[in-house]
PDB file of C-alpha atoms in Angstrom:
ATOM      1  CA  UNK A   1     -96.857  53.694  35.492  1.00 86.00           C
ATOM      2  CA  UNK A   2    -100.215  54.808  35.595  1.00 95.00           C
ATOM      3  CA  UNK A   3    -103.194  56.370  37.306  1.00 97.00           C
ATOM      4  CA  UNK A   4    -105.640  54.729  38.147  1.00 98.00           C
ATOM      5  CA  UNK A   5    -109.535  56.046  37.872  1.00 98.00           C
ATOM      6  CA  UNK A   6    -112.883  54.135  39.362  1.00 98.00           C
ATOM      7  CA  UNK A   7    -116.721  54.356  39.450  1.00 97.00           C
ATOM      8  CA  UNK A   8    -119.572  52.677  39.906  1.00 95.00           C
ATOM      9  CA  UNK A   9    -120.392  52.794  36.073  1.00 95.00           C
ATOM     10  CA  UNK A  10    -120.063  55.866  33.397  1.00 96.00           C
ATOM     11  CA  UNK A  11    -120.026  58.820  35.698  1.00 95.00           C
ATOM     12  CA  UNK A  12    -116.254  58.349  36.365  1.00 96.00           C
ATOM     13  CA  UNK A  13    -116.064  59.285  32.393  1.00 97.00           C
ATOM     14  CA  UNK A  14    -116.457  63.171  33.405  1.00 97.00           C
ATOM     15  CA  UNK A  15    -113.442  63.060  35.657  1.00 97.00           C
ATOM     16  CA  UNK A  16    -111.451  60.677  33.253  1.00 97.00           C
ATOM     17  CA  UNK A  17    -112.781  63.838  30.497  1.00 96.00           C
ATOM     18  CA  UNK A  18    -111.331  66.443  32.961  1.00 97.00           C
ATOM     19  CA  UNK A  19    -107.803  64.899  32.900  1.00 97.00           C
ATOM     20  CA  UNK A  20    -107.171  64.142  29.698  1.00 94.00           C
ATOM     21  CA  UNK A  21    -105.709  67.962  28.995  1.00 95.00           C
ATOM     22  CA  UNK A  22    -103.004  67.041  31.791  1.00 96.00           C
ATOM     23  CA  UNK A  23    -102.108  63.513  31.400  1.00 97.00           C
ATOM     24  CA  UNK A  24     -98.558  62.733  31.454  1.00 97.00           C
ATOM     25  CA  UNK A  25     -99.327  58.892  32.366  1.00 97.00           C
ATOM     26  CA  UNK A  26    -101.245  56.234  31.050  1.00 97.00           C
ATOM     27  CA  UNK A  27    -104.556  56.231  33.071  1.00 98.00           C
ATOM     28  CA  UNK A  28    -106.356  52.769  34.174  1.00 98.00           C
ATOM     29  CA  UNK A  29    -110.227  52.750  34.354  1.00 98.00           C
ATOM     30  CA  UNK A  30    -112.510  50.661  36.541  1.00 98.00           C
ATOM     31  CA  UNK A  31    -116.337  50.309  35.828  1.00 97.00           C
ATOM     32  CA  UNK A  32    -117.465  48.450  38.759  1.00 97.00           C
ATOM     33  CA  UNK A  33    -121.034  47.687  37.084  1.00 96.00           C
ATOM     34  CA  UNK A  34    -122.131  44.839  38.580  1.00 96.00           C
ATOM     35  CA  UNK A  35    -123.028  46.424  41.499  1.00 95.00           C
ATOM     36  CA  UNK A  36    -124.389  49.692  40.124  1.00 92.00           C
ATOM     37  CA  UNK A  37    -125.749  51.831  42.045  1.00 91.00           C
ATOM     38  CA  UNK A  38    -123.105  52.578  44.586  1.00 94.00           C
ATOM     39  CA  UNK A  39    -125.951  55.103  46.077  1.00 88.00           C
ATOM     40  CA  UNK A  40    -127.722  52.567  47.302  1.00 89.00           C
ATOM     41  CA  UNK A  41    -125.548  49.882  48.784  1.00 93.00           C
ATOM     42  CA  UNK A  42    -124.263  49.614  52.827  1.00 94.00           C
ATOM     43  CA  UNK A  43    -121.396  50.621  53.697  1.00 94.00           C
ATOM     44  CA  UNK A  44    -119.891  47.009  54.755  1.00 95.00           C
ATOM     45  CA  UNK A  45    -120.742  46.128  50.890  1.00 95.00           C
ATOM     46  CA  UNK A  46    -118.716  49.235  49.822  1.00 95.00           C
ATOM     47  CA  UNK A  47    -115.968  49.089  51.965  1.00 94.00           C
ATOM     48  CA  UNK A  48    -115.797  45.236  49.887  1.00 94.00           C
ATOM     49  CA  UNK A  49    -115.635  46.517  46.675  1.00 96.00           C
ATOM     50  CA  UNK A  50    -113.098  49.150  47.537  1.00 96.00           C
ATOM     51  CA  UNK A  51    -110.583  46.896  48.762  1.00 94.00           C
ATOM     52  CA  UNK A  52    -111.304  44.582  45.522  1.00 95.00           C
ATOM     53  CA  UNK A  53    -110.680  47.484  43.413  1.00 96.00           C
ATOM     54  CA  UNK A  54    -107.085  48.581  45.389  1.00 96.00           C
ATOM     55  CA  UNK A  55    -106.461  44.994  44.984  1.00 95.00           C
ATOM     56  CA  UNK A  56    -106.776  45.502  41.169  1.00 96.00           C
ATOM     57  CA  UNK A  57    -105.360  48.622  41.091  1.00 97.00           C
ATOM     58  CA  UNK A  58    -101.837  47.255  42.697  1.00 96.00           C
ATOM     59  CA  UNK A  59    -101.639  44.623  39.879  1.00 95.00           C
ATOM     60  CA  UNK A  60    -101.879  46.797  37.507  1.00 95.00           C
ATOM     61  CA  UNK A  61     -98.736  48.716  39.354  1.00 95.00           C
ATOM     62  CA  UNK A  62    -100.903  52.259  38.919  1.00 97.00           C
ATOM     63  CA  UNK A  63     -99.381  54.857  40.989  1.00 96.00           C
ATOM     64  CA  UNK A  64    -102.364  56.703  41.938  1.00 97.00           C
ATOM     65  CA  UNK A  65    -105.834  56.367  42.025  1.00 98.00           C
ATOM     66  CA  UNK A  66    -108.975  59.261  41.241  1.00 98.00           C
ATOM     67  CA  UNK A  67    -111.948  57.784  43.311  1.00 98.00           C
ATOM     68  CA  UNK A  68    -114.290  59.220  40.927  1.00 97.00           C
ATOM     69  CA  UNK A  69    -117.337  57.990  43.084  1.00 96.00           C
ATOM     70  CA  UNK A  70    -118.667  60.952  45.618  1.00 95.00           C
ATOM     71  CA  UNK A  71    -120.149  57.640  47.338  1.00 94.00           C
ATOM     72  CA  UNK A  72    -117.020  55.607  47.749  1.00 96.00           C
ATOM     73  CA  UNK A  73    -115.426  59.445  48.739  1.00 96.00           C
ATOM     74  CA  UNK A  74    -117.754  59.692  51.587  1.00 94.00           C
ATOM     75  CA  UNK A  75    -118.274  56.251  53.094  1.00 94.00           C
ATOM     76  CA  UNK A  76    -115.217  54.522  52.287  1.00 95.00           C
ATOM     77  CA  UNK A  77    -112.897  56.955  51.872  1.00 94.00           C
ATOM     78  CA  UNK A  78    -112.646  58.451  55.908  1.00 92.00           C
ATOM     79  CA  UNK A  79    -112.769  54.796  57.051  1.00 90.00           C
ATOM     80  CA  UNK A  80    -109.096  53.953  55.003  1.00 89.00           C
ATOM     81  CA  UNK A  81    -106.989  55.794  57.912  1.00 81.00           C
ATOM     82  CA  UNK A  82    -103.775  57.726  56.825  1.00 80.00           C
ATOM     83  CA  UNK A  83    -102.089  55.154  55.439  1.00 86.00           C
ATOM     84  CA  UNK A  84    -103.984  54.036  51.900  1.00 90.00           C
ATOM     85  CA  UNK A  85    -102.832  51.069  49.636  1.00 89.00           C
ATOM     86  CA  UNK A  86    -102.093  53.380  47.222  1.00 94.00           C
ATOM     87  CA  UNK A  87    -102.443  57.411  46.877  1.00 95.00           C
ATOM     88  CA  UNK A  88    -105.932  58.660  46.582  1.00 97.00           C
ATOM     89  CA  UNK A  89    -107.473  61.937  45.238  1.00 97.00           C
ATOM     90  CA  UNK A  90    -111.389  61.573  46.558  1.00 96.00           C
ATOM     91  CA  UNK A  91    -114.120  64.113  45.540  1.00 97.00           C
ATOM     92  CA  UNK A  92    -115.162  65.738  48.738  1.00 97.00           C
ATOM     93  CA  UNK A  93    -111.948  67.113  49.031  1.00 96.00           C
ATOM     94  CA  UNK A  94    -111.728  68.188  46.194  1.00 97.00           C
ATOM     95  CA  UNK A  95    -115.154  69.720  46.281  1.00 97.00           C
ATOM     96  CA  UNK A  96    -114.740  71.373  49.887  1.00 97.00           C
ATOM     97  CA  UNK A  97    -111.915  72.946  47.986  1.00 97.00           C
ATOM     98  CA  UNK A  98    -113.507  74.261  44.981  1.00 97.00           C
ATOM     99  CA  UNK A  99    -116.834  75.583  47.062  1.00 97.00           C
ATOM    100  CA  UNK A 100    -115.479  77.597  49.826  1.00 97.00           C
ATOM    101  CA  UNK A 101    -113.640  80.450  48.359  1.00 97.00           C
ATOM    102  CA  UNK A 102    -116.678  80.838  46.012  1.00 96.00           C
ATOM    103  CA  UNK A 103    -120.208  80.328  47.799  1.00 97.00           C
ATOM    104  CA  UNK A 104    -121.801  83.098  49.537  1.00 96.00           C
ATOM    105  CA  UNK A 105    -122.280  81.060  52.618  1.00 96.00           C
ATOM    106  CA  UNK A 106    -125.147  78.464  51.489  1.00 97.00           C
ATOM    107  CA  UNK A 107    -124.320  75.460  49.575  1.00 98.00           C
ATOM    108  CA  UNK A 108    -126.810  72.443  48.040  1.00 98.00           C
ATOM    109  CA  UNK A 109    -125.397  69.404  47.311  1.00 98.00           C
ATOM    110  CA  UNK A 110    -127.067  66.934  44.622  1.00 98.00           C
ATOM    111  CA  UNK A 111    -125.654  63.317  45.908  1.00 97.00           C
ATOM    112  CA  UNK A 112    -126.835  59.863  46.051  1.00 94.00           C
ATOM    113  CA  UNK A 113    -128.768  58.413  48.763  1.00 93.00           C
ATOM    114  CA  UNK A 114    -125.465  57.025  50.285  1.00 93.00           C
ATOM    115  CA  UNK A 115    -123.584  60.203  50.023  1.00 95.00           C
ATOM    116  CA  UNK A 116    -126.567  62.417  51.374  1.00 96.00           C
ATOM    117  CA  UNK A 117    -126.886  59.614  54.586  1.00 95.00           C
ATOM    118  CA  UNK A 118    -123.248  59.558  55.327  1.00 95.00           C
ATOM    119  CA  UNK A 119    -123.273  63.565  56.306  1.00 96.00           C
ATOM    120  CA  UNK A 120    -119.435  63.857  55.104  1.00 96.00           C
ATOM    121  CA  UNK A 121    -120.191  66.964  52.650  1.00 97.00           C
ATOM    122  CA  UNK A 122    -122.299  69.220  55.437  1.00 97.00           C
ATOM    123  CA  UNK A 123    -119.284  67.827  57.889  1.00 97.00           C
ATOM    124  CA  UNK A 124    -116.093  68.180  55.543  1.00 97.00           C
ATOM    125  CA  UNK A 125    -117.605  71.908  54.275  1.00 97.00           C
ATOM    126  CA  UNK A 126    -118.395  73.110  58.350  1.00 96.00           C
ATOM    127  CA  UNK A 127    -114.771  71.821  58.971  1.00 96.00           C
ATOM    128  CA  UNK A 128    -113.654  74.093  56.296  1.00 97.00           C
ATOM    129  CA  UNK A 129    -115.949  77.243  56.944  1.00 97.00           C
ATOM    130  CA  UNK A 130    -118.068  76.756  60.261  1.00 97.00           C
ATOM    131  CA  UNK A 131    -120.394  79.340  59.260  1.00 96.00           C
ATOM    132  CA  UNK A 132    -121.547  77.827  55.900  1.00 96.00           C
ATOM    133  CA  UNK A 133    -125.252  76.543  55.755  1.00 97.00           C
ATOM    134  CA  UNK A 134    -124.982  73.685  53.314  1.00 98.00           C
ATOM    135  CA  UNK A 135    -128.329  71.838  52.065  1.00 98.00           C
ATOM    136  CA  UNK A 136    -128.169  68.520  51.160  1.00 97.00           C
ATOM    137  CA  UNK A 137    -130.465  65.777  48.833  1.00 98.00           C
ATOM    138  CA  UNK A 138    -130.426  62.506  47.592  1.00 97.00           C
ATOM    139  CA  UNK A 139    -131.074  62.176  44.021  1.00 97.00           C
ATOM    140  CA  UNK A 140    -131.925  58.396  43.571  1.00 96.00           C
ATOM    141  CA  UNK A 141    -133.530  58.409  40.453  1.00 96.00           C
ATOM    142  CA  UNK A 142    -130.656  60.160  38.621  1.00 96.00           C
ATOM    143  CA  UNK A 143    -127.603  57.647  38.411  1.00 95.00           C
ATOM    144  CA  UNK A 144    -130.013  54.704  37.518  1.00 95.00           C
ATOM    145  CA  UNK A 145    -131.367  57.076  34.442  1.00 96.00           C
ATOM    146  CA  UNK A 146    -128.214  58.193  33.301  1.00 96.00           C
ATOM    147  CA  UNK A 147    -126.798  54.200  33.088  1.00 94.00           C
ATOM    148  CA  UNK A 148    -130.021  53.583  30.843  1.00 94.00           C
ATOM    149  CA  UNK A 149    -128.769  56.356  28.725  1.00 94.00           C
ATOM    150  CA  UNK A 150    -131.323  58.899  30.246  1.00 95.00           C
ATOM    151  CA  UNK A 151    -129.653  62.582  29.242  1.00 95.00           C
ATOM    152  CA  UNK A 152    -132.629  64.582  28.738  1.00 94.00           C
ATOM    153  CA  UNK A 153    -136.400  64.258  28.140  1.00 94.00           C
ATOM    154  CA  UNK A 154    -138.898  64.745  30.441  1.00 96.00           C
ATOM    155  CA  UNK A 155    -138.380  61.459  32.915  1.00 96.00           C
ATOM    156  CA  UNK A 156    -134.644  63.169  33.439  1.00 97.00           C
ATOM    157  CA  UNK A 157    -136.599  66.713  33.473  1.00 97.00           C
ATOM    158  CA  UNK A 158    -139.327  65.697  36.300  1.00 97.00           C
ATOM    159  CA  UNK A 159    -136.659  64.183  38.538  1.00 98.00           C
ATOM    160  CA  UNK A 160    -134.212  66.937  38.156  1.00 98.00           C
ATOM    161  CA  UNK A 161    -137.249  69.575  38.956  1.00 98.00           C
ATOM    162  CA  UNK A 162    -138.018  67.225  42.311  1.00 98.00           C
ATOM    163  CA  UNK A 163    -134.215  67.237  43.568  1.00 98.00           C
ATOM    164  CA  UNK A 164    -133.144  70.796  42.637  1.00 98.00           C
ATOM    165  CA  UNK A 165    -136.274  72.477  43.594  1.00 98.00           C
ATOM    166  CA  UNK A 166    -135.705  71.962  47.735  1.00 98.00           C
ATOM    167  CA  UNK A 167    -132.223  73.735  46.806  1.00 98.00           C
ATOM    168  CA  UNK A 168    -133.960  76.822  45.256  1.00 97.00           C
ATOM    169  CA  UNK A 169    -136.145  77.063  47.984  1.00 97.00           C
ATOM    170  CA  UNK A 170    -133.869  77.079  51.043  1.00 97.00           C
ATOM    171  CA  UNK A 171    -131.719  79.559  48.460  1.00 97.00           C
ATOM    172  CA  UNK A 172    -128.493  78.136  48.214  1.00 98.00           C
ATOM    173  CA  UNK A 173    -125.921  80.037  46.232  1.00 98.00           C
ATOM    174  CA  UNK A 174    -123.942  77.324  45.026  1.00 98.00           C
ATOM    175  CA  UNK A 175    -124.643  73.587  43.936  1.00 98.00           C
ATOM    176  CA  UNK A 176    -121.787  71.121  44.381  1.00 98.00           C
ATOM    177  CA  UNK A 177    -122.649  68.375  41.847  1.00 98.00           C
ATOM    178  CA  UNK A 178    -121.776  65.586  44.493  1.00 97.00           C
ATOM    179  CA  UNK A 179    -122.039  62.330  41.995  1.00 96.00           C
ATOM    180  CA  UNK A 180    -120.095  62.403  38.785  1.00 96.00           C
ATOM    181  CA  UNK A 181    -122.657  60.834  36.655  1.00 96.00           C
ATOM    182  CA  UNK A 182    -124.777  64.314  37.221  1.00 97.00           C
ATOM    183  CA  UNK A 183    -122.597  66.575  34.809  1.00 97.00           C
ATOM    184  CA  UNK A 184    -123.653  64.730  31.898  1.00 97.00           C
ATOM    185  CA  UNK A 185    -127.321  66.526  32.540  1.00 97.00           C
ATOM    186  CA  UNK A 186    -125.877  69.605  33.238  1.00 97.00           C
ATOM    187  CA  UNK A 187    -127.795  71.367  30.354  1.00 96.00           C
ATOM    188  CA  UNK A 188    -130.963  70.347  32.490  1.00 96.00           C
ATOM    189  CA  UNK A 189    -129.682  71.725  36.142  1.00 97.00           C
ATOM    190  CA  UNK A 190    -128.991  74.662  34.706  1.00 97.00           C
ATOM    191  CA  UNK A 191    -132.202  74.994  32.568  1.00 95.00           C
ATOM    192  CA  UNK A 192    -133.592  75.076  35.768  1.00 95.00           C
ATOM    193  CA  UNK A 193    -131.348  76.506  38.148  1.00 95.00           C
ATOM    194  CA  UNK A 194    -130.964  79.907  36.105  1.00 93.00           C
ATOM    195  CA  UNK A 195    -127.621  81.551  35.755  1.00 92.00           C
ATOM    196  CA  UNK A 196    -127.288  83.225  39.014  1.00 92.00           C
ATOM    197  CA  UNK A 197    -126.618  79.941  41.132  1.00 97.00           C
ATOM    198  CA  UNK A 198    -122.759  79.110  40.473  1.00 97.00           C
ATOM    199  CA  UNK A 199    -122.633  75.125  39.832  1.00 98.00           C
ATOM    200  CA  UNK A 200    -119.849  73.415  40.844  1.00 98.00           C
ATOM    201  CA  UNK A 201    -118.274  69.710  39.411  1.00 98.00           C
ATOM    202  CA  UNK A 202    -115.474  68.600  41.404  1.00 97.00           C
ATOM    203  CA  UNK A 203    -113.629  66.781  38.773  1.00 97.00           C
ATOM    204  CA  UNK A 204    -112.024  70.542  37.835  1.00 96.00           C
ATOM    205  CA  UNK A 205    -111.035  70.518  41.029  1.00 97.00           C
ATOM    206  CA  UNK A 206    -109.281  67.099  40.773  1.00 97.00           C
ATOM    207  CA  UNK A 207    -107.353  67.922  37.447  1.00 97.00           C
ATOM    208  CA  UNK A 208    -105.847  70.677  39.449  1.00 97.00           C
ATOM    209  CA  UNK A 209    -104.721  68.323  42.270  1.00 97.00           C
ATOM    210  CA  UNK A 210    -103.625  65.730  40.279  1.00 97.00           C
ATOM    211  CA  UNK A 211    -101.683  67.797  38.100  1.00 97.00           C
ATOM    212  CA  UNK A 212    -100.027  69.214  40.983  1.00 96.00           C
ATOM    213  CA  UNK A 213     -99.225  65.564  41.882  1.00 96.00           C
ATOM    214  CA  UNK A 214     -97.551  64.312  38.414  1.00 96.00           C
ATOM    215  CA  UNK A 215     -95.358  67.583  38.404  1.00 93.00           C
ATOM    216  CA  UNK A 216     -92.955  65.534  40.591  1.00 80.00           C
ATOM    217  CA  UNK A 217     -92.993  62.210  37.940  1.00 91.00           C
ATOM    218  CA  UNK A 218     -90.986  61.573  35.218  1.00 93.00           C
ATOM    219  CA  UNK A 219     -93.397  62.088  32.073  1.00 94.00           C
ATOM    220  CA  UNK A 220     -94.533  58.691  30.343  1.00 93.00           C
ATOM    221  CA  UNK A 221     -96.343  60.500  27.358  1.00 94.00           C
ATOM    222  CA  UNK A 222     -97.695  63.959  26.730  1.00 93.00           C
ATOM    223  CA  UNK A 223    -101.179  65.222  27.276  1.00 91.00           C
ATOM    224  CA  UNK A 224    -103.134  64.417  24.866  1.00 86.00           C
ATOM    225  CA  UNK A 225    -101.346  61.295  23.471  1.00 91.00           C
ATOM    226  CA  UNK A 226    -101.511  58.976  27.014  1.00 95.00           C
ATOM    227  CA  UNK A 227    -103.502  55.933  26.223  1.00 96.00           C
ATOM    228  CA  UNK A 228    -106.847  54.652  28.125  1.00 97.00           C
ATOM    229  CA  UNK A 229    -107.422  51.527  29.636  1.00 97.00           C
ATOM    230  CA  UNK A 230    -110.720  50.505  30.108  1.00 98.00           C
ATOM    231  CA  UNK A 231    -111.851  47.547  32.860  1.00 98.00           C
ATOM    232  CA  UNK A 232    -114.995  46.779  34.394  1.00 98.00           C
ATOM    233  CA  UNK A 233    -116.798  44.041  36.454  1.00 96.00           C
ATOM    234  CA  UNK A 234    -120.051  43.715  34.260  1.00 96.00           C
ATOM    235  CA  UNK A 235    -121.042  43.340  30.504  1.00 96.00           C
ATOM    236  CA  UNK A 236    -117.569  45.399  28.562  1.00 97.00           C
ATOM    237  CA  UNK A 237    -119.956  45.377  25.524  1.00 97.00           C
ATOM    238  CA  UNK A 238    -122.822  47.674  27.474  1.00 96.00           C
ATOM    239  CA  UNK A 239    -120.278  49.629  28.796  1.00 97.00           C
ATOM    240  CA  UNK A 240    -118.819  50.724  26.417  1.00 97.00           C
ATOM    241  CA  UNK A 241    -122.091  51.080  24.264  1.00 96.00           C
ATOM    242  CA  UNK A 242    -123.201  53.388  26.356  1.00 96.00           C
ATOM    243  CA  UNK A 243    -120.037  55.473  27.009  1.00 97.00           C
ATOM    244  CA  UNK A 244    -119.839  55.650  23.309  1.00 97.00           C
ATOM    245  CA  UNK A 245    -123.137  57.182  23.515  1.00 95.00           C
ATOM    246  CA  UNK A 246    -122.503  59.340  26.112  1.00 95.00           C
ATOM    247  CA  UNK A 247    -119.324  61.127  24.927  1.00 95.00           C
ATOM    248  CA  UNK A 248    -120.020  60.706  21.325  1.00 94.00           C
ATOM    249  CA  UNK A 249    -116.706  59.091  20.028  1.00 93.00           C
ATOM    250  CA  UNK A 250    -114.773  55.420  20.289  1.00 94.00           C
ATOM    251  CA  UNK A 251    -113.226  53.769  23.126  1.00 94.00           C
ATOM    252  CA  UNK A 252    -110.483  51.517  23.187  1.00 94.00           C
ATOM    253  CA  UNK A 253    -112.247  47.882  23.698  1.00 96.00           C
ATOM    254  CA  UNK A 254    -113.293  47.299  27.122  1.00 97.00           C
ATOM    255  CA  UNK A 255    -111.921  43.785  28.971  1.00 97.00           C
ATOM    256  CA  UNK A 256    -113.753  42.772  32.163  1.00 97.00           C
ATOM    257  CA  UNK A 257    -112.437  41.880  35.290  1.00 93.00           C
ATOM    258  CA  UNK A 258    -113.561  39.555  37.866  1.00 79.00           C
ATOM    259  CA  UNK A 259    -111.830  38.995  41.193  1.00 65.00           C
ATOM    260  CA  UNK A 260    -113.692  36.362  42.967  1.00 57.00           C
ATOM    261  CA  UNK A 261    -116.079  34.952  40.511  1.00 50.00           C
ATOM    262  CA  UNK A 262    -118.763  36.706  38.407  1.00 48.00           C
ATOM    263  CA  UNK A 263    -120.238  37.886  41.905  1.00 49.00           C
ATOM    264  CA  UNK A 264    -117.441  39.070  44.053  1.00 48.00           C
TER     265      UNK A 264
END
């Protein structure tokens, strides 16, 4: 068995990095990078992808799956009903439960354009704490610059200062990092952030609840030593170019999937 972990592109990497200290199955990685950006597609087009990627998922016999997309977690996500194809760990619940017991009682979220439209963080946050004041916006720039390899520099540096300045100003105490491309610019949040707004990346959350989750299982290897699948729907070479770049070691070789021709 396995568990089964899927993005849009690369940003999935930070919550495959966040469970590799607690692994005690093989994990399964989708890329879905034809149709990057997530952020900026309807939710009838989602909703078609996720099912694809369940679909995928279930042949590969995975026991679990991290939806390591904050878009897929809002839109899709709600719309599944309590009965999933398969069991799900999504990152608004994990981030509703790693932001309440710490904010102060105002909370910015960085998202996509999706994610931001979709109101489920402001909704899934008031459900948990009706008095929070929680300050949303869309970051459209940012996932598109961190697939071209974008980490830093001053294109990455003006469009950080444009989305995280509205947060400063309406003084948030926290910032929920709703996408999970945006940790791999962390350095430049914080640069401008300052040290006395607590950032917050779900995917720490997650490890936690999917730890919780394999404590029932049989072990299939030990953490440290469980073995990486990689899939996606686009180019496997750019992929894992870039990932390479991005974490700054090997991958296992990438294969590509396609479930209804090159298009879907």
């Amino acid at each position: 068995m396995a568990i089964g972990i899927f993005d849009s592109g690369v940003g999935g990497l930070t919550a495959w990095q966040a469970l590799q200290p607690i692994m005690t199955e093989d994990i399964i990685y989708f890329g879905d990078t034809i149709h990057i950006p997530y952020g900026e597609k309807t939710p009838e087009q989602l909703f078609g992808y996720f099912r694809r990627i369940m679909d995928f998922f279930m042949q590969r016999k995975v026991s679990a799956v991290v939806v390591a997309c904050n878009t897929m977690s809002a839109v899709v996500v709600p719309r599944i009903g309590p009965n999933p194809p398969l069991p799900l760990f999504n990152m608004i619940d994990a981030a509703v439960a790693q932001a309440v017991p710490v904010t102060k009682g105002r909370v910015g979220v960085l998202a996509t354009r999706a994610t931001t439209e979709s109101g489920a963080y402001p909704r899934a946050l008031q459900n948990a704490a009706p008095d929070l004041e929680v300050v949303s916006q869309a970051c459209p720039k940012l996932v598109p610059f961190i697939e071209a390899g974008l980490l830093g520099g001053p294109m990455i540096r003006e469009a950080v200062t444009e989305y995280v300045t509205p947060l400063l100003q309406a003084r948030v105490d926290s910032i929920i990092l709703g996408c999970t491309h945006y940790p791999f610019i962390l350095p430049e949040i914080r640069r401008l952030v300052g040290p006395r707004v607590t950032i917050l990346d779900p995917a720490e959350q997650i490890r936690e609840d999917v730890a919780q989750f394999l404590q029932g299982r049989s072990p299939q290897c030990s953490p440290g030593n469980c073995r990486t699948e990689f899939w996606v729907s686009g180019d496997p070479w750019r992929f894992q170019n870039l990932a390479q770049d991005i974490l700054g070691s090997s991958l296992p070789q990438v294969q590509r999937y396609s479930a209804v021709g090159d298009g879907w």
